[in-house]
mmCIF file of C-alpha atoms and ligand atoms in Angstrom:
data_model
loop_
_atom_site.group_PDB
_atom_site.id
_atom_site.type_symbol
_atom_site.label_atom_id
_atom_site.label_comp_id
_atom_site.label_asym_id
_atom_site.label_seq_id
_atom_site.Cartn_x
_atom_site.Cartn_y
_atom_site.Cartn_z
ATOM 1 C CA MET R 1 4.526 26.241 -23.029
ATOM 2 C CA SER R 2 7.731 28.163 -21.671
ATOM 3 C CA ASN R 3 11.065 27.323 -22.671
ATOM 4 C CA GLU R 4 11.998 26.367 -19.322
ATOM 5 C CA ASP R 5 9.755 23.983 -18.897
ATOM 6 C CA HIS R 6 11.564 21.770 -21.995
ATOM 7 C CA ARG R 7 13.788 19.672 -21.543
ATOM 8 C CA LEU R 8 16.407 17.935 -23.261
ATOM 9 C CA TRP R 9 17.843 14.394 -21.240
ATOM 10 C CA LYS R 10 20.088 12.260 -22.397
ATOM 11 C CA ILE R 11 19.609 8.991 -20.370
ATOM 12 C CA VAL R 12 21.811 6.099 -21.446
ATOM 13 C CA LEU R 13 20.979 2.028 -21.845
ATOM 14 C CA LEU R 14 23.051 0.009 -19.164
ATOM 15 C CA GLY R 15 23.706 -3.782 -18.793
ATOM 16 C CA ASP R 16 25.191 -6.726 -20.233
ATOM 17 C CA GLY R 17 24.703 -8.028 -23.552
ATOM 18 C CA ALA R 18 21.047 -9.338 -24.488
ATOM 19 C CA VAL R 19 18.987 -8.349 -21.656
ATOM 20 C CA GLY R 20 16.543 -6.771 -23.596
ATOM 21 C CA LYS R 21 18.078 -3.021 -23.833
ATOM 22 C CA THR R 22 17.109 -2.477 -27.398
ATOM 23 C CA SER R 23 14.218 -4.221 -26.829
ATOM 24 C CA LEU R 24 13.402 -2.239 -24.330
ATOM 25 C CA ARG R 25 13.511 0.933 -25.990
ATOM 26 C CA LYS R 26 11.336 -0.043 -28.841
ATOM 27 C CA THR R 27 8.466 -1.167 -26.680
ATOM 28 C CA TYR R 28 8.755 2.065 -25.074
ATOM 29 C CA LEU R 29 8.668 3.802 -28.418
ATOM 30 C CA GLY R 30 6.640 2.145 -30.714
ATOM 31 C CA GLU R 31 7.311 1.970 -33.803
ATOM 32 C CA GLY R 32 8.206 4.099 -36.288
ATOM 33 C CA PHE R 33 10.834 6.056 -34.371
ATOM 34 C CA GLU R 34 13.620 7.610 -35.330
ATOM 35 C CA THR R 35 17.398 6.880 -34.455
ATOM 36 C CA ASP R 36 21.108 8.196 -35.122
ATOM 37 C CA TYR R 37 23.598 6.467 -35.423
ATOM 38 C CA LEU R 38 26.791 7.005 -34.171
ATOM 39 C CA SER R 39 29.294 4.492 -36.124
ATOM 40 C CA THR R 40 32.564 5.883 -34.758
ATOM 41 C CA MET R 41 31.034 4.409 -31.249
ATOM 42 C CA GLY R 42 28.874 1.824 -31.786
ATOM 43 C CA ALA R 43 25.933 3.431 -30.307
ATOM 44 C CA ASP R 44 22.887 5.476 -31.654
ATOM 45 C CA PHE R 45 20.041 7.470 -29.973
ATOM 46 C CA ALA R 46 16.829 7.867 -30.081
ATOM 47 C CA LEU R 47 14.210 11.137 -29.742
ATOM 48 C CA TYR R 48 11.283 11.051 -28.141
ATOM 49 C CA ASP R 49 8.736 13.657 -26.509
ATOM 50 C CA THR R 50 6.891 13.434 -23.897
ATOM 51 C CA THR R 51 5.538 14.672 -20.542
ATOM 52 C CA ILE R 52 6.295 13.977 -17.135
ATOM 53 C CA LYS R 53 4.307 15.731 -13.926
ATOM 54 C CA ASN R 54 3.896 18.668 -16.262
ATOM 55 C CA THR R 55 6.881 18.949 -17.622
ATOM 56 C CA HIS R 56 7.599 18.645 -21.446
ATOM 57 C CA ILE R 57 10.653 15.927 -21.640
ATOM 58 C CA ARG R 58 12.937 14.962 -25.199
ATOM 59 C CA TRP R 59 14.441 11.612 -24.217
ATOM 60 C CA GLN R 60 17.760 11.326 -25.955
ATOM 61 C CA ILE R 61 17.870 7.779 -25.499
ATOM 62 C CA TRP R 62 21.308 5.767 -25.929
ATOM 63 C CA ASP R 63 21.446 2.351 -26.748
ATOM 64 C CA LEU R 64 25.359 0.805 -27.444
ATOM 65 C CA ALA R 65 25.499 -1.698 -29.800
ATOM 66 C CA GLY R 66 27.656 -4.044 -27.646
ATOM 67 C CA GLN R 67 31.030 -3.512 -25.459
ATOM 68 C CA PRO R 68 32.784 -0.526 -26.330
ATOM 69 C CA VAL R 69 36.356 -1.028 -26.496
ATOM 70 C CA PHE R 70 38.534 2.364 -25.865
ATOM 71 C CA LYS R 71 37.972 4.660 -22.900
ATOM 72 C CA ASP R 72 36.680 7.600 -25.118
ATOM 73 C CA VAL R 73 33.978 5.981 -26.597
ATOM 74 C CA VAL R 74 32.928 4.963 -22.619
ATOM 75 C CA ARG R 75 33.443 8.488 -21.879
ATOM 76 C CA ALA R 76 31.345 10.263 -24.691
ATOM 77 C CA TYR R 77 28.522 7.678 -24.241
ATOM 78 C CA TYR R 78 28.536 8.845 -20.312
ATOM 79 C CA THR R 79 29.025 12.799 -20.852
ATOM 80 C CA LYS R 80 26.411 14.844 -19.807
ATOM 81 C CA VAL R 81 23.747 12.192 -19.020
ATOM 82 C CA PHE R 82 20.892 12.670 -16.882
ATOM 83 C CA GLY R 83 20.471 9.517 -15.862
ATOM 84 C CA GLY R 84 20.492 5.824 -16.877
ATOM 85 C CA ILE R 85 18.019 2.684 -17.381
ATOM 86 C CA LEU R 86 20.449 -0.454 -16.202
ATOM 87 C CA VAL R 87 18.984 -3.949 -17.127
ATOM 88 C CA TYR R 88 19.660 -7.193 -15.990
ATOM 89 C CA ASP R 89 18.349 -10.911 -17.563
ATOM 90 C CA ILE R 90 16.031 -12.700 -14.704
ATOM 91 C CA THR R 91 17.002 -15.884 -16.220
ATOM 92 C CA ARG R 92 20.817 -15.696 -16.549
ATOM 93 C CA ARG R 93 22.624 -14.424 -12.987
ATOM 94 C CA GLN R 94 25.433 -13.424 -14.183
ATOM 95 C CA THR R 95 23.930 -10.487 -16.119
ATOM 96 C CA PHE R 96 22.835 -9.434 -12.336
ATOM 97 C CA GLU R 97 26.115 -10.243 -11.207
ATOM 98 C CA ASN R 98 27.523 -7.436 -13.273
ATOM 99 C CA VAL R 99 25.003 -4.738 -12.509
ATOM 100 C CA GLU R 100 27.165 -2.755 -9.814
ATOM 101 C CA LYS R 101 30.112 -2.819 -12.561
ATOM 102 C CA TRP R 102 27.360 -0.912 -14.707
ATOM 103 C CA LEU R 103 26.662 1.139 -12.131
ATOM 104 C CA ASN R 104 30.380 2.167 -11.156
ATOM 105 C CA ASP R 105 30.588 2.898 -14.636
ATOM 106 C CA ILE R 106 28.134 5.659 -14.901
ATOM 107 C CA LEU R 107 28.948 7.377 -11.894
ATOM 108 C CA SER R 108 32.735 7.355 -12.729
ATOM 109 C CA ASN R 109 32.249 8.677 -16.306
ATOM 110 C CA SER R 110 29.388 11.108 -15.876
ATOM 111 C CA LYS R 111 30.888 13.726 -14.470
ATOM 112 C CA ARG R 112 27.728 15.002 -13.090
ATOM 113 C CA ASP R 113 27.021 14.747 -9.621
ATOM 114 C CA LYS R 114 27.711 11.370 -8.174
ATOM 115 C CA ASP R 115 23.691 10.836 -7.842
ATOM 116 C CA VAL R 116 22.733 10.321 -10.856
ATOM 117 C CA PRO R 117 19.427 8.725 -11.355
ATOM 118 C CA VAL R 118 19.829 5.094 -12.206
ATOM 119 C CA VAL R 119 16.739 2.816 -12.154
ATOM 120 C CA LEU R 120 17.461 -1.002 -11.789
ATOM 121 C CA LEU R 121 15.201 -3.200 -14.286
ATOM 122 C CA ALA R 122 14.728 -7.055 -13.759
ATOM 123 C CA ASN R 123 13.832 -7.703 -17.390
ATOM 124 C CA LYS R 124 11.926 -10.879 -19.184
ATOM 125 C CA THR R 125 9.670 -11.086 -16.851
ATOM 126 C CA ASP R 126 7.846 -13.037 -19.080
ATOM 127 C CA LEU R 127 10.136 -16.149 -19.130
ATOM 128 C CA ARG R 128 9.270 -16.792 -15.144
ATOM 129 C CA GLU R 129 6.131 -19.102 -16.450
ATOM 130 C CA GLU R 130 8.415 -21.697 -18.041
ATOM 131 C CA GLY R 131 10.898 -22.176 -14.787
ATOM 132 C CA THR R 132 13.761 -20.380 -15.887
ATOM 133 C CA GLU R 133 14.293 -17.900 -13.550
ATOM 134 C CA THR R 134 16.977 -17.736 -11.743
ATOM 135 C CA VAL R 135 17.047 -14.417 -9.487
ATOM 136 C CA SER R 136 14.128 -13.778 -7.670
ATOM 137 C CA THR R 137 11.939 -10.475 -6.995
ATOM 138 C CA ASN R 138 13.486 -10.254 -3.746
ATOM 139 C CA GLU R 139 16.888 -10.137 -4.685
ATOM 140 C CA GLY R 140 16.693 -7.437 -6.812
ATOM 141 C CA LYS R 141 14.856 -5.351 -4.668
ATOM 142 C CA GLU R 142 17.797 -6.038 -1.992
ATOM 143 C CA LEU R 143 20.555 -4.952 -4.478
ATOM 144 C CA ALA R 144 18.147 -2.176 -5.286
ATOM 145 C CA ASP R 145 17.250 -0.970 -2.019
ATOM 146 C CA ARG R 146 21.878 -1.331 -1.309
ATOM 147 C CA LEU R 147 22.698 0.329 -4.077
ATOM 148 C CA GLY R 148 20.288 3.487 -3.757
ATOM 149 C CA LEU R 149 18.128 2.331 -7.197
ATOM 150 C CA SER R 150 14.582 2.164 -7.923
ATOM 151 C CA PHE R 151 13.772 -1.005 -8.934
ATOM 152 C CA ILE R 152 10.808 -2.589 -11.558
ATOM 153 C CA GLU R 153 10.255 -5.392 -13.702
ATOM 154 C CA THR R 154 9.392 -5.859 -17.109
ATOM 155 C CA SER R 155 9.104 -7.684 -19.887
ATOM 156 C CA ALA R 156 10.008 -6.146 -23.660
ATOM 157 C CA LYS R 157 7.906 -8.568 -24.891
ATOM 158 C CA THR R 158 4.608 -7.933 -23.319
ATOM 159 C CA GLY R 159 5.287 -4.295 -22.127
ATOM 160 C CA ASP R 160 4.576 -5.047 -18.927
ATOM 161 C CA GLY R 161 6.605 -1.945 -16.905
ATOM 162 C CA VAL R 162 8.438 -0.752 -19.097
ATOM 163 C CA GLN R 163 5.916 2.529 -19.478
ATOM 164 C CA ALA R 164 6.584 2.710 -15.472
ATOM 165 C CA ALA R 165 10.661 2.667 -15.497
ATOM 166 C CA PHE R 166 10.841 5.118 -18.095
ATOM 167 C CA ASP R 167 8.096 7.844 -15.973
ATOM 168 C CA GLN R 168 9.930 6.943 -12.765
ATOM 169 C CA LEU R 169 13.692 7.435 -13.934
ATOM 170 C CA GLY R 170 11.924 10.930 -15.309
ATOM 171 C CA LYS R 171 10.471 11.887 -12.018
ATOM 172 C CA GLU R 172 13.465 11.201 -10.743
ATOM 173 C CA ILE R 173 15.616 13.506 -12.819
ATOM 174 C CA LEU R 174 13.171 15.794 -11.962
ATOM 175 C CA GLU R 175 13.349 16.032 -8.645
ATOM 176 C CA PHE R 176 16.928 15.530 -8.733
ATOM 177 C CA THR R 177 17.738 19.214 -11.278
ATOM 178 C CA SER R 178 15.206 20.986 -9.257
ATOM 179 C CA SER R 179 17.103 20.247 -5.868
HETATM 180 P P1 G3D N 201 20.257 -5.879 -25.934
HETATM 181 O O1 G3D N 201 19.905 -4.988 -26.397
HETATM 182 O O2 G3D N 201 20.614 -5.668 -24.366
HETATM 183 O O3 G3D N 201 21.570 -6.650 -26.349
HETATM 184 P P2 G3D N 201 18.161 -7.013 -26.840
HETATM 185 O O4 G3D N 201 19.235 -6.963 -26.223
HETATM 186 O O5 G3D N 201 16.773 -6.249 -27.020
HETATM 187 O O6 G3D N 201 18.874 -7.228 -28.587
HETATM 188 O O7 G3D N 201 17.729 -8.449 -26.762
HETATM 189 C C1 G3D N 201 18.121 -9.787 -26.967
HETATM 190 C C2 G3D N 201 17.141 -11.121 -27.459
HETATM 191 O O8 G3D N 201 16.459 -10.798 -26.155
HETATM 192 C C3 G3D N 201 16.231 -10.688 -27.890
HETATM 193 O O9 G3D N 201 16.204 -12.025 -28.875
HETATM 194 C C4 G3D N 201 14.921 -10.288 -27.418
HETATM 195 O O10 G3D N 201 14.053 -10.800 -28.090
HETATM 196 C C5 G3D N 201 15.078 -10.654 -26.304
HETATM 197 N N1 G3D N 201 14.081 -10.574 -25.408
HETATM 198 C C6 G3D N 201 14.252 -8.810 -24.709
HETATM 199 N N2 G3D N 201 13.662 -8.975 -23.471
HETATM 200 C C7 G3D N 201 12.687 -9.567 -23.932
HETATM 201 C C8 G3D N 201 11.628 -9.638 -22.999
HETATM 202 O O11 G3D N 201 11.778 -9.042 -21.933
HETATM 203 N N3 G3D N 201 11.079 -11.379 -22.935
HETATM 204 C C9 G3D N 201 11.899 -12.179 -23.695
HETATM 205 N N4 G3D N 201 10.811 -13.265 -24.018
HETATM 206 N N5 G3D N 201 12.579 -11.634 -24.745
HETATM 207 C C10 G3D N 201 13.260 -10.664 -24.596
HETATM 208 P P3 G3D N 201 16.444 -12.719 -30.142
HETATM 209 O O12 G3D N 201 16.529 -13.483 -30.251
HETATM 210 O O13 G3D N 201 15.758 -11.798 -31.176
HETATM 211 O O14 G3D N 201 18.104 -12.377 -30.179
HETATM 212 MG MG1 MG N 202 20.837 -4.103 -27.809
#
């Protein structure tokens, strides 16, 4: 494997508090992954090696502990980012209504090309059975279409869709960086 085939990709988790960002990351990474805590930022990142379309990827997955207060923190979080996982919670409509705000955040702060790939996740699909769903699949799809994002339904609890979400982002980043 040549160096050319090994890429380090910083990606960020986005979305309101308690939508499941940290849980999704944990589900994807499994047990025993290491994180580096960036105390000045209230953020951490985890490294994870995988292969997408025969390309060796090292994900550097950034996760914020809360809402960043300082502009510098926001800028550092987004700088040199290759892609984003934007999450809302299907049981809380407000988290869906804030999706566009998060998208604007990454697009305006990333300083890469405007089209930095972002995948939209409708999380907590396992709660549907309890009848607590307030945002339908169709609404999610429509929003994703309008914003030009891929759309994947996930449950960090059951693991449904989680692998697919990261794979999809990886494919989009590959296409984006090689075009
Ligand atoms: P955040 O990182 O976006 O703030 P967390 O969100 O990953 O901390 O998750 C917030 C709460 O939602 C946690 O519950 C977590 O277990 C729960 N959660 C996350 N994803 C799912 C999911 O797909 N299904 C269900 N049923 N719950 C989920 P607690 O109770 O620990 O605060
Ligand atoms: Mg979290």
